[in-house]
PDB file of N, CA and C in Angstrom:
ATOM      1  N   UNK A1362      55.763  46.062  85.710  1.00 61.00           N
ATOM      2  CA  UNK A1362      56.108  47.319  86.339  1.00 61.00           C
ATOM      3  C   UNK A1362      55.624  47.347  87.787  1.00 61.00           C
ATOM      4  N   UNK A1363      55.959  46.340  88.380  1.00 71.00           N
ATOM      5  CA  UNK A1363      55.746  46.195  90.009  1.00 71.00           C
ATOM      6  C   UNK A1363      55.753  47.884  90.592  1.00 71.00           C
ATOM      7  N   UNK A1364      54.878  48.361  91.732  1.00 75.00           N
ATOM      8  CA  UNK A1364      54.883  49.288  92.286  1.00 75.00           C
ATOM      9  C   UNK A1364      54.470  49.998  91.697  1.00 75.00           C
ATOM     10  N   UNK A1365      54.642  50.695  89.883  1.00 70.00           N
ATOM     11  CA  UNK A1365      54.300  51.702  89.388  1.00 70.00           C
ATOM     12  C   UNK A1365      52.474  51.837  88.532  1.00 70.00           C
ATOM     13  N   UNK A1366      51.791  50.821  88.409  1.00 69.00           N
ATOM     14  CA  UNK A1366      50.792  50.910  88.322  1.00 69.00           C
ATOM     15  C   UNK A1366      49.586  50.339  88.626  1.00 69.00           C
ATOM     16  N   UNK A1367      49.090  51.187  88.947  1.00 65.00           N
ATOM     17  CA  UNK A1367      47.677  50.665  90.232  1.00 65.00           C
ATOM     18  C   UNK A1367      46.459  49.990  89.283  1.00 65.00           C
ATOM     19  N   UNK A1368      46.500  51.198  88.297  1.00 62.00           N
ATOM     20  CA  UNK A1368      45.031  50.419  87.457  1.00 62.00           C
ATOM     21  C   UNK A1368      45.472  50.847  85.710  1.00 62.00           C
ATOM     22  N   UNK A1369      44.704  50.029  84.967  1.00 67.00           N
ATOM     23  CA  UNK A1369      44.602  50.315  83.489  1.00 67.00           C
ATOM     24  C   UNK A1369      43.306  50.524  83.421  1.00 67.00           C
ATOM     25  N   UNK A1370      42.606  51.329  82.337  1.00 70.00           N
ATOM     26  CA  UNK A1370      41.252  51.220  82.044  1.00 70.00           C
ATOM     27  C   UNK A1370      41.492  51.453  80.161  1.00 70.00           C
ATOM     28  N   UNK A1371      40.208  50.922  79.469  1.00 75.00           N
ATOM     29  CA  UNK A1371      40.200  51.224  78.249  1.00 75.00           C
ATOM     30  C   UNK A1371      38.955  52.559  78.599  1.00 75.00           C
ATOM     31  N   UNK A1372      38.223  52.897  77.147  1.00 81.00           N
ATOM     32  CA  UNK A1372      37.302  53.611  77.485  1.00 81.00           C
ATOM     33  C   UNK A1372      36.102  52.805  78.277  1.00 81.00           C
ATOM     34  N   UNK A1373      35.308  54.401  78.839  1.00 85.00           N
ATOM     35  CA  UNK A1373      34.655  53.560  79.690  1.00 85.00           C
ATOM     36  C   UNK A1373      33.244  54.143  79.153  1.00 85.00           C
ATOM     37  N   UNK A1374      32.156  52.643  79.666  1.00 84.00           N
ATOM     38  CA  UNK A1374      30.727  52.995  78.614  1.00 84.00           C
ATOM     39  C   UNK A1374      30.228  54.590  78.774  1.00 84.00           C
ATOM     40  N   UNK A1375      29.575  54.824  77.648  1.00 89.00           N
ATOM     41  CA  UNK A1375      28.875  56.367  78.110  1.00 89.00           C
ATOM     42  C   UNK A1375      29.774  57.465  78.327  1.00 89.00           C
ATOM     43  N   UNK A1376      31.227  57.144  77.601  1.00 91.00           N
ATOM     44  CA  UNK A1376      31.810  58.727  77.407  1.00 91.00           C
ATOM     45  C   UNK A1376      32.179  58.803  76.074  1.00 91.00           C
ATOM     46  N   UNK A1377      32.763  59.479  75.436  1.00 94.00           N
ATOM     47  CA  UNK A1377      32.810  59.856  74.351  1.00 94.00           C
ATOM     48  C   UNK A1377      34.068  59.119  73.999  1.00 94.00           C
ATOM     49  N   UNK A1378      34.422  58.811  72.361  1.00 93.00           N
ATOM     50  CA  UNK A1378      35.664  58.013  72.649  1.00 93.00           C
ATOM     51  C   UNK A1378      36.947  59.208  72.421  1.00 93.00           C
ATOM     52  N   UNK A1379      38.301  58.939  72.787  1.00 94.00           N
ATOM     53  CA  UNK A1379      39.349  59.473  72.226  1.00 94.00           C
ATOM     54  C   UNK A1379      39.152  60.343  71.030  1.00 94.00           C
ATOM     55  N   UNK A1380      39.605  61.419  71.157  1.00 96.00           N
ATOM     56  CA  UNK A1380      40.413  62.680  72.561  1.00 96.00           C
ATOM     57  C   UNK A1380      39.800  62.876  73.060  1.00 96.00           C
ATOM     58  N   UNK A1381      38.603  62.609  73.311  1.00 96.00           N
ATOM     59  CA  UNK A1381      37.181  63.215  74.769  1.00 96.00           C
ATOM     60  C   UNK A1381      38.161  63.058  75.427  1.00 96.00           C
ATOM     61  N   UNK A1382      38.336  63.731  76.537  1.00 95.00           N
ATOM     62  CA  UNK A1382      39.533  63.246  77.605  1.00 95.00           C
ATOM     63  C   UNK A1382      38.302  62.216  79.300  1.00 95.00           C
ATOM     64  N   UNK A1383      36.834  62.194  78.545  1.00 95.00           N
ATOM     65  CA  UNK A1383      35.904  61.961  79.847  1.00 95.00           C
ATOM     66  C   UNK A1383      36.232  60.573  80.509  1.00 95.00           C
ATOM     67  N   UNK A1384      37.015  59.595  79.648  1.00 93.00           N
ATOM     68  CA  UNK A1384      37.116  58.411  80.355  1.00 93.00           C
ATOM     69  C   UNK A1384      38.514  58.206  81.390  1.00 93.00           C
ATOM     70  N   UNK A1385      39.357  59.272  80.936  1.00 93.00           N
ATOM     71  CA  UNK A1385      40.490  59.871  82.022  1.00 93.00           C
ATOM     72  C   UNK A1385      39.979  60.409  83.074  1.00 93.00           C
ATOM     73  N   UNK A1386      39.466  61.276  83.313  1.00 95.00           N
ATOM     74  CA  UNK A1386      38.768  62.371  84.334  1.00 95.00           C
ATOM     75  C   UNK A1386      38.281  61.374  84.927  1.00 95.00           C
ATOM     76  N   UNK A1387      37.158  60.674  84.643  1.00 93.00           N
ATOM     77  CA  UNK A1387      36.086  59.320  85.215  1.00 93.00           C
ATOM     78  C   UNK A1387      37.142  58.473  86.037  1.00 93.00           C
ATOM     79  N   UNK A1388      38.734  57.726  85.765  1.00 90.00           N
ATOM     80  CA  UNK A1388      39.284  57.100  86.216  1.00 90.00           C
ATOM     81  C   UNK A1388      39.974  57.721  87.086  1.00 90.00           C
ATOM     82  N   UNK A1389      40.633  59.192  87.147  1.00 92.00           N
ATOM     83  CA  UNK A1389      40.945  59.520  87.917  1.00 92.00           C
ATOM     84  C   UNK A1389      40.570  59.692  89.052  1.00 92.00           C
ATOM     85  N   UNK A1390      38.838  60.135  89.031  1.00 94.00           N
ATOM     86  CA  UNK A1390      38.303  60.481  89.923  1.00 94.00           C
ATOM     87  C   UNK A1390      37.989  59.034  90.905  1.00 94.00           C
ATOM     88  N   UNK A1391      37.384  57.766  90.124  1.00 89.00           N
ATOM     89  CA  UNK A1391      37.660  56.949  90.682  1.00 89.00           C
ATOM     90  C   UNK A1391      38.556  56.239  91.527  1.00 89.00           C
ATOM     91  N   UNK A1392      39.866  56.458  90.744  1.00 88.00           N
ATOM     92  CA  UNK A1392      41.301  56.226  91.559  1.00 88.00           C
ATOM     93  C   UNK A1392      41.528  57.109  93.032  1.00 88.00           C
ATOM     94  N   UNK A1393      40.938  58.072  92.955  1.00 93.00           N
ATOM     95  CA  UNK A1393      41.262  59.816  93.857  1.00 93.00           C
ATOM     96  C   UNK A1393      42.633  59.894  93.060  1.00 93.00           C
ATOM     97  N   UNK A1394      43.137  60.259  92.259  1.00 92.00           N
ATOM     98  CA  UNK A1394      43.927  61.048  91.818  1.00 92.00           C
ATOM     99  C   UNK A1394      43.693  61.972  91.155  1.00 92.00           C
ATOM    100  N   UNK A1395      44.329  63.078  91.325  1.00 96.00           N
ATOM    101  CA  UNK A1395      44.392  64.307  90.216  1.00 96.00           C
ATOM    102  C   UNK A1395      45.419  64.190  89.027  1.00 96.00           C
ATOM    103  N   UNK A1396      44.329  64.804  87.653  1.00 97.00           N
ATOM    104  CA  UNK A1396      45.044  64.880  86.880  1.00 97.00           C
ATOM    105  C   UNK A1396      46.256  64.528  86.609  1.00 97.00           C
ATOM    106  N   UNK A1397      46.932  66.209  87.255  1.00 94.00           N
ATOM    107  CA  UNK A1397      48.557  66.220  87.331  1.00 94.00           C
ATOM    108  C   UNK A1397      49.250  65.182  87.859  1.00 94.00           C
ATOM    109  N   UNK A1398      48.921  64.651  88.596  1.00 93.00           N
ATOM    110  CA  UNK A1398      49.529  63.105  89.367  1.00 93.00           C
ATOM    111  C   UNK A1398      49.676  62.201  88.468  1.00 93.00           C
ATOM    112  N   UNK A1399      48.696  61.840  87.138  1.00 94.00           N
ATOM    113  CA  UNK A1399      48.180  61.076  86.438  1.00 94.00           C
ATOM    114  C   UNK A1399      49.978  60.959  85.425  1.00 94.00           C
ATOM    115  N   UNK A1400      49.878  59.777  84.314  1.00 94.00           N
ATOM    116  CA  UNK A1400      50.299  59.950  83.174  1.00 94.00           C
ATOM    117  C   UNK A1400      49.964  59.305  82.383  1.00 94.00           C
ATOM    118  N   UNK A1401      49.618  59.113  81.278  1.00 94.00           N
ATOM    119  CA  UNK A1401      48.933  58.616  79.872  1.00 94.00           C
ATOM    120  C   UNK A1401      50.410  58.021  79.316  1.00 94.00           C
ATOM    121  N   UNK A1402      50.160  57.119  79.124  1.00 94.00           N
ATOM    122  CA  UNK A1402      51.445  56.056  78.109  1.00 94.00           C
ATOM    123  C   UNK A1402      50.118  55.849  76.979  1.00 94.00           C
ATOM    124  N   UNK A1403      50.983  56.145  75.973  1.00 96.00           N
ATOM    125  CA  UNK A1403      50.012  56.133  74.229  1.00 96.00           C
ATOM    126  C   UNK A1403      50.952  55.681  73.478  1.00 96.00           C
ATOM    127  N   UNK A1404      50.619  55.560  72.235  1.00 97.00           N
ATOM    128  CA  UNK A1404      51.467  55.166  71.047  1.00 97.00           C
ATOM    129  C   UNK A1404      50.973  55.768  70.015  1.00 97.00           C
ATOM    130  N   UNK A1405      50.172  56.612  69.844  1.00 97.00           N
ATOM    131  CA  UNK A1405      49.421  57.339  68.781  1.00 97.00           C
ATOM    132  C   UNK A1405      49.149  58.720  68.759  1.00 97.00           C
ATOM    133  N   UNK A1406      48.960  59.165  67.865  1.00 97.00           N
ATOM    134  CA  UNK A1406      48.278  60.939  67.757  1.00 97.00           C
ATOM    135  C   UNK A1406      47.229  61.105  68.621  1.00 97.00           C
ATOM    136  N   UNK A1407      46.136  60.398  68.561  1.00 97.00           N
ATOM    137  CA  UNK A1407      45.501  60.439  69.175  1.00 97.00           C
ATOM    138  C   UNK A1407      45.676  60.187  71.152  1.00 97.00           C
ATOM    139  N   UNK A1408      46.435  59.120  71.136  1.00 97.00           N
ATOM    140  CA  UNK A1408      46.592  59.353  72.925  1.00 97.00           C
ATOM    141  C   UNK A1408      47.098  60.708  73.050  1.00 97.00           C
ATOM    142  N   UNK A1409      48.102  61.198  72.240  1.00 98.00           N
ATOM    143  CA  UNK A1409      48.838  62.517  72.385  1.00 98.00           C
ATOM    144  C   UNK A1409      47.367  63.787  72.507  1.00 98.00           C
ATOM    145  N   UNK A1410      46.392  63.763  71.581  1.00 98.00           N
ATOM    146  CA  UNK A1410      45.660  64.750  71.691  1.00 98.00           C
ATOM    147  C   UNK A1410      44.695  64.395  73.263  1.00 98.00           C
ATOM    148  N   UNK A1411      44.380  62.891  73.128  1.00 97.00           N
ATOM    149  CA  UNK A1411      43.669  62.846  74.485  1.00 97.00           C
ATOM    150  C   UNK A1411      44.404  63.100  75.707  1.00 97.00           C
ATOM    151  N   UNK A1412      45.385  63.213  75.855  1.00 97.00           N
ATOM    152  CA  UNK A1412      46.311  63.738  77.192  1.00 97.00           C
ATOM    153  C   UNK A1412      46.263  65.080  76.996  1.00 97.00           C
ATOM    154  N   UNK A1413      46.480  66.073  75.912  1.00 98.00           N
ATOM    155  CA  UNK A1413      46.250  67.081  75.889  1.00 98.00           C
ATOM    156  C   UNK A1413      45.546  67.981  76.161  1.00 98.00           C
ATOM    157  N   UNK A1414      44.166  67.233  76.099  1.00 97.00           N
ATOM    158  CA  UNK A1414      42.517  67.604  76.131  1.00 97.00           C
ATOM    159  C   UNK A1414      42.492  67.527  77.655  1.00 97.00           C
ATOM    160  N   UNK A1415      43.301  66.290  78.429  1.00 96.00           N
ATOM    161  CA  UNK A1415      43.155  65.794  79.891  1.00 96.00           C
ATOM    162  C   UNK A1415      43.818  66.732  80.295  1.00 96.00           C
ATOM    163  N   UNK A1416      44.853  67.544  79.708  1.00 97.00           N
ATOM    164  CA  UNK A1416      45.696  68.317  80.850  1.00 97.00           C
ATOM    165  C   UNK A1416      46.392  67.233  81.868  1.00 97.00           C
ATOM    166  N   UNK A1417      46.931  65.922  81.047  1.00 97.00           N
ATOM    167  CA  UNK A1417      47.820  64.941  81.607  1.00 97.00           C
ATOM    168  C   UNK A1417      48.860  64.934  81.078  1.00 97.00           C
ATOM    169  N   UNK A1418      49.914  64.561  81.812  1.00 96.00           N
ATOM    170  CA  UNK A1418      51.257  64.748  81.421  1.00 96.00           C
ATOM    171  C   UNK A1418      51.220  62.898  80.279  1.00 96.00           C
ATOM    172  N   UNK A1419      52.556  62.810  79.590  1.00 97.00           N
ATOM    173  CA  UNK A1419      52.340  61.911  78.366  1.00 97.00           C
ATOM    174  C   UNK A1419      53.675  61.380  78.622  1.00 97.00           C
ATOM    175  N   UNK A1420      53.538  59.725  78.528  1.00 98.00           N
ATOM    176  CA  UNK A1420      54.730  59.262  77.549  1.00 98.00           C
ATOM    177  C   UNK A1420      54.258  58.878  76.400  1.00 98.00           C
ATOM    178  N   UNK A1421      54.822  59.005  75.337  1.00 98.00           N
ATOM    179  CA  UNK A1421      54.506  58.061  74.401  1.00 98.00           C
ATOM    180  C   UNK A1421      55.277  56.676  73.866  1.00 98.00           C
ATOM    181  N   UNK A1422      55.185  55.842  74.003  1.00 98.00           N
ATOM    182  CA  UNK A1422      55.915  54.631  73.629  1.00 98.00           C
ATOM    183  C   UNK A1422      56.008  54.699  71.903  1.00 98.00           C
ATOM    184  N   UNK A1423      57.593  54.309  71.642  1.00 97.00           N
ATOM    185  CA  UNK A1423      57.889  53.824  70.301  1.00 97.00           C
ATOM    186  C   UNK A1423      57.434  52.830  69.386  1.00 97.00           C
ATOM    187  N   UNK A1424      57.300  52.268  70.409  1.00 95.00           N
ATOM    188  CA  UNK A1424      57.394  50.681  69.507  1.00 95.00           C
ATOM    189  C   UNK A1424      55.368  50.210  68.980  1.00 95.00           C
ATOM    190  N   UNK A1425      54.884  51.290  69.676  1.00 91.00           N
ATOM    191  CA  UNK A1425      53.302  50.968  68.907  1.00 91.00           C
ATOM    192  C   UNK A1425      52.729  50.610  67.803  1.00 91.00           C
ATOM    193  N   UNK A1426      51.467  51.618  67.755  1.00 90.00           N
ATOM    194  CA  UNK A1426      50.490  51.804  66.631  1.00 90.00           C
ATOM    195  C   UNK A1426      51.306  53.036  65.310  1.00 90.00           C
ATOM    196  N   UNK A1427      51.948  53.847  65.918  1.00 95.00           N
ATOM    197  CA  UNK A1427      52.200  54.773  64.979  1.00 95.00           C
ATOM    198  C   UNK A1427      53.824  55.192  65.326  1.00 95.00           C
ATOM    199  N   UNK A1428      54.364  55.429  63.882  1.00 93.00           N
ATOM    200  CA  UNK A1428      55.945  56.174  64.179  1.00 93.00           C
ATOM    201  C   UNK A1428      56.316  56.899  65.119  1.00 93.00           C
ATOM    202  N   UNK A1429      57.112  56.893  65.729  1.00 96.00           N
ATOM    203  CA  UNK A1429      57.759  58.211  66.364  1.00 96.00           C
ATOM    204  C   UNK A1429      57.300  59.769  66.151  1.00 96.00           C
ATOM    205  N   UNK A1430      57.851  59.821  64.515  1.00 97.00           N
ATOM    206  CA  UNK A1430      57.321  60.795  63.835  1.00 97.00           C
ATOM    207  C   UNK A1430      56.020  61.502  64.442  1.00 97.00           C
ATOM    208  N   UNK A1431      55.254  61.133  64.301  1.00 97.00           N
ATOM    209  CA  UNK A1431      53.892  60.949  63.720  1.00 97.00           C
ATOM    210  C   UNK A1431      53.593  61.180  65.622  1.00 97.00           C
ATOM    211  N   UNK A1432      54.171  60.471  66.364  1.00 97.00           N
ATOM    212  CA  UNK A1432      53.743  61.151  68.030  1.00 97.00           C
ATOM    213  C   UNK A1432      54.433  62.381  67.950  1.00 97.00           C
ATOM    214  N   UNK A1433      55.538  62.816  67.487  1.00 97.00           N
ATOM    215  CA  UNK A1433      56.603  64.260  67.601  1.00 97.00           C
ATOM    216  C   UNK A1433      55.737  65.268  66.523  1.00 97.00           C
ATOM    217  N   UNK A1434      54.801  65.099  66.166  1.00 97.00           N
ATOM    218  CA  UNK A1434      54.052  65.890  65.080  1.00 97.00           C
ATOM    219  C   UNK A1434      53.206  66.062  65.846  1.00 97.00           C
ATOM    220  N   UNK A1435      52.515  65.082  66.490  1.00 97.00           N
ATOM    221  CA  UNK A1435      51.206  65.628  67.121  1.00 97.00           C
ATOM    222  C   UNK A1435      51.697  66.442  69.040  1.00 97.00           C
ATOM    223  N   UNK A1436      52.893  66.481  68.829  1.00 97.00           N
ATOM    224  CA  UNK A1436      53.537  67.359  70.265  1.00 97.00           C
ATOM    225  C   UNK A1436      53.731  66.448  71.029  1.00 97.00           C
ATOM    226  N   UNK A1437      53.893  65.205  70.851  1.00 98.00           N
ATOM    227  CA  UNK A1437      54.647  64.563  71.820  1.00 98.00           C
ATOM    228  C   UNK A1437      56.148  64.834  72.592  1.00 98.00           C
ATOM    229  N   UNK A1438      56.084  65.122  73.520  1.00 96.00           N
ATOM    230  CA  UNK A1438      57.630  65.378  74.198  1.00 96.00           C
ATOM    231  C   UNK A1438      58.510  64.792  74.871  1.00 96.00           C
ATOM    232  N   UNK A1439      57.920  63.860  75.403  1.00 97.00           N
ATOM    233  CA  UNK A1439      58.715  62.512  76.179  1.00 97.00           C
ATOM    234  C   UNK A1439      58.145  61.459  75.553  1.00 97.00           C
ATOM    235  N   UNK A1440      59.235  60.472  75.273  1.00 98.00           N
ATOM    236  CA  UNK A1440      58.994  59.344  74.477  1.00 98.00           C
ATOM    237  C   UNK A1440      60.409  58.399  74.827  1.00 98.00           C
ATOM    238  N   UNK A1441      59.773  57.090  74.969  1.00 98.00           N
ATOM    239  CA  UNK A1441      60.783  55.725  75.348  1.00 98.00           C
ATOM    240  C   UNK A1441      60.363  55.020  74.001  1.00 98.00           C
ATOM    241  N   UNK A1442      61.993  53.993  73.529  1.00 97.00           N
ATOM    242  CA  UNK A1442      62.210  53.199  73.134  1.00 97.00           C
ATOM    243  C   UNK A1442      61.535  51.489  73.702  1.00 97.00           C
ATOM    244  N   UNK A1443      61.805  51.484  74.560  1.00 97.00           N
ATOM    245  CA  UNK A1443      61.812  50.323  75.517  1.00 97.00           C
ATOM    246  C   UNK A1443      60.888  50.395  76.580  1.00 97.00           C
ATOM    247  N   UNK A1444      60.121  49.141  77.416  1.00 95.00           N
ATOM    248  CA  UNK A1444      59.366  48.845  78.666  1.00 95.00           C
ATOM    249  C   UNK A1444      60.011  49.230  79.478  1.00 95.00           C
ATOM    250  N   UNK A1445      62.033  49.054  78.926  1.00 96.00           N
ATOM    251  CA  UNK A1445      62.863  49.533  80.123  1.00 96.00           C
ATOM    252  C   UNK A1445      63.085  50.443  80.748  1.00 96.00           C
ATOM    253  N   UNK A1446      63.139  51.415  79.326  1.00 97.00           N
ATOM    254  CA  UNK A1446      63.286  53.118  78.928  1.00 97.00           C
ATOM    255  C   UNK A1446      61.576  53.618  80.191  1.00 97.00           C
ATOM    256  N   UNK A1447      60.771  52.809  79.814  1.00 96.00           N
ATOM    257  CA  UNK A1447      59.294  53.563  80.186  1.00 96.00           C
ATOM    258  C   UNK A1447      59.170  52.809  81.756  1.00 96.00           C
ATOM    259  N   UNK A1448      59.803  51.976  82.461  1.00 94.00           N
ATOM    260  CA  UNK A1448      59.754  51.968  83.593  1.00 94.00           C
ATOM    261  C   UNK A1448      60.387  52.853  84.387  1.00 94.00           C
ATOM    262  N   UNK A1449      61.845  53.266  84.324  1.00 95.00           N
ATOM    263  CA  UNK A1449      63.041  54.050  84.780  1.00 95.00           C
ATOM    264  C   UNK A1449      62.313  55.427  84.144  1.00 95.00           C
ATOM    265  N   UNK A1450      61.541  55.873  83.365  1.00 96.00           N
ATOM    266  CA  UNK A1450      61.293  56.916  82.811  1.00 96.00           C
ATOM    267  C   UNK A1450      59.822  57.424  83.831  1.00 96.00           C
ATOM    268  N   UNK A1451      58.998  56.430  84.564  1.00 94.00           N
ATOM    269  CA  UNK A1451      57.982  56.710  85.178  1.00 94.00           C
ATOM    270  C   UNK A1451      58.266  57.010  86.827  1.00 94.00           C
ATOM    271  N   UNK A1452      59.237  55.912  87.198  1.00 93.00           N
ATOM    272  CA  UNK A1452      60.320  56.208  88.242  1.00 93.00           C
ATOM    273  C   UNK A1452      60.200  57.547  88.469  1.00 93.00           C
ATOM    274  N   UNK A1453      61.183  58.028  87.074  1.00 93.00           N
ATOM    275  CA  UNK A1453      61.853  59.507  87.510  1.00 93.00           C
ATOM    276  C   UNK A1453      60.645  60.476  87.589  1.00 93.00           C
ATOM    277  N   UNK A1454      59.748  59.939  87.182  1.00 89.00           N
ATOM    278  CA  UNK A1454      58.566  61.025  87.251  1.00 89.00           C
ATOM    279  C   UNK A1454      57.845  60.965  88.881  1.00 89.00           C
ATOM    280  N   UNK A1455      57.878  60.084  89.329  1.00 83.00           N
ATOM    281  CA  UNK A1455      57.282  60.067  90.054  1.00 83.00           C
ATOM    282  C   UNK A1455      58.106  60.125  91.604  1.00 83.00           C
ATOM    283  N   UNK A1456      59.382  59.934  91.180  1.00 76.00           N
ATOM    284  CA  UNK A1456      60.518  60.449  92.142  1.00 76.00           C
ATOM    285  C   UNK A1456      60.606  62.172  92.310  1.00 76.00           C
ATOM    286  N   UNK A1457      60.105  63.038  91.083  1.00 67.00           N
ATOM    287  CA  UNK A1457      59.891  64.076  90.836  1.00 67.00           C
ATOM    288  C   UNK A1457      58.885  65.055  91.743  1.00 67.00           C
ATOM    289  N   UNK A1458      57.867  64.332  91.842  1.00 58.00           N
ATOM    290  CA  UNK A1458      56.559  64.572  92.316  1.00 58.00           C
ATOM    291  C   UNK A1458      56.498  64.639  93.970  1.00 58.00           C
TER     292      UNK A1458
END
């Protein structure tokens, strides 16, 4: 995904794990981005609740840890099939912005 992402982080030592949203906040602040700027790509209930907790906007990817279902239960609202679907899908977000 040339151009569209600067950094990945997993959790980071000394915050709480998922949905704490503290290891988001921590990277953002590191990055200088805000929140709202931010977006969380997950595959699980849980990324869904930790973006929630972050007050970050969400994709959730299909093809993960958990069904479709199972992200559309826990309020997932945007969701890609494909790397293809979730490149052209981050695009438009950020063409948005």
């Amino acid at each position: 995904f040339p151009g569209v992402f600067t950094d990945a982080q997993g959790r980071i030592n000394g915050t709480a794990p998922k949905p704490d949203p503290g290891s988001l906040l921590i990277l953002c602040e590191r990055l200088g981005v805000k929140v709202d700027e931010a977006v969380y790509i997950g595959d699980s209930e849980v990324d869904v609740q930790t973006a929630q907790a972050c007050g970050m906007r969400m994709v959730g990817v299909t093809w993960g840890f958990r069904d479709p279902d199972v992200l559309r239960e826990a309020g997932c609202t945007v969701m890609v099939d494909t790397p293809a679907a979730l490149y052209e899908r981050l695009k438009a977000m950020t063409d948005d912005d």
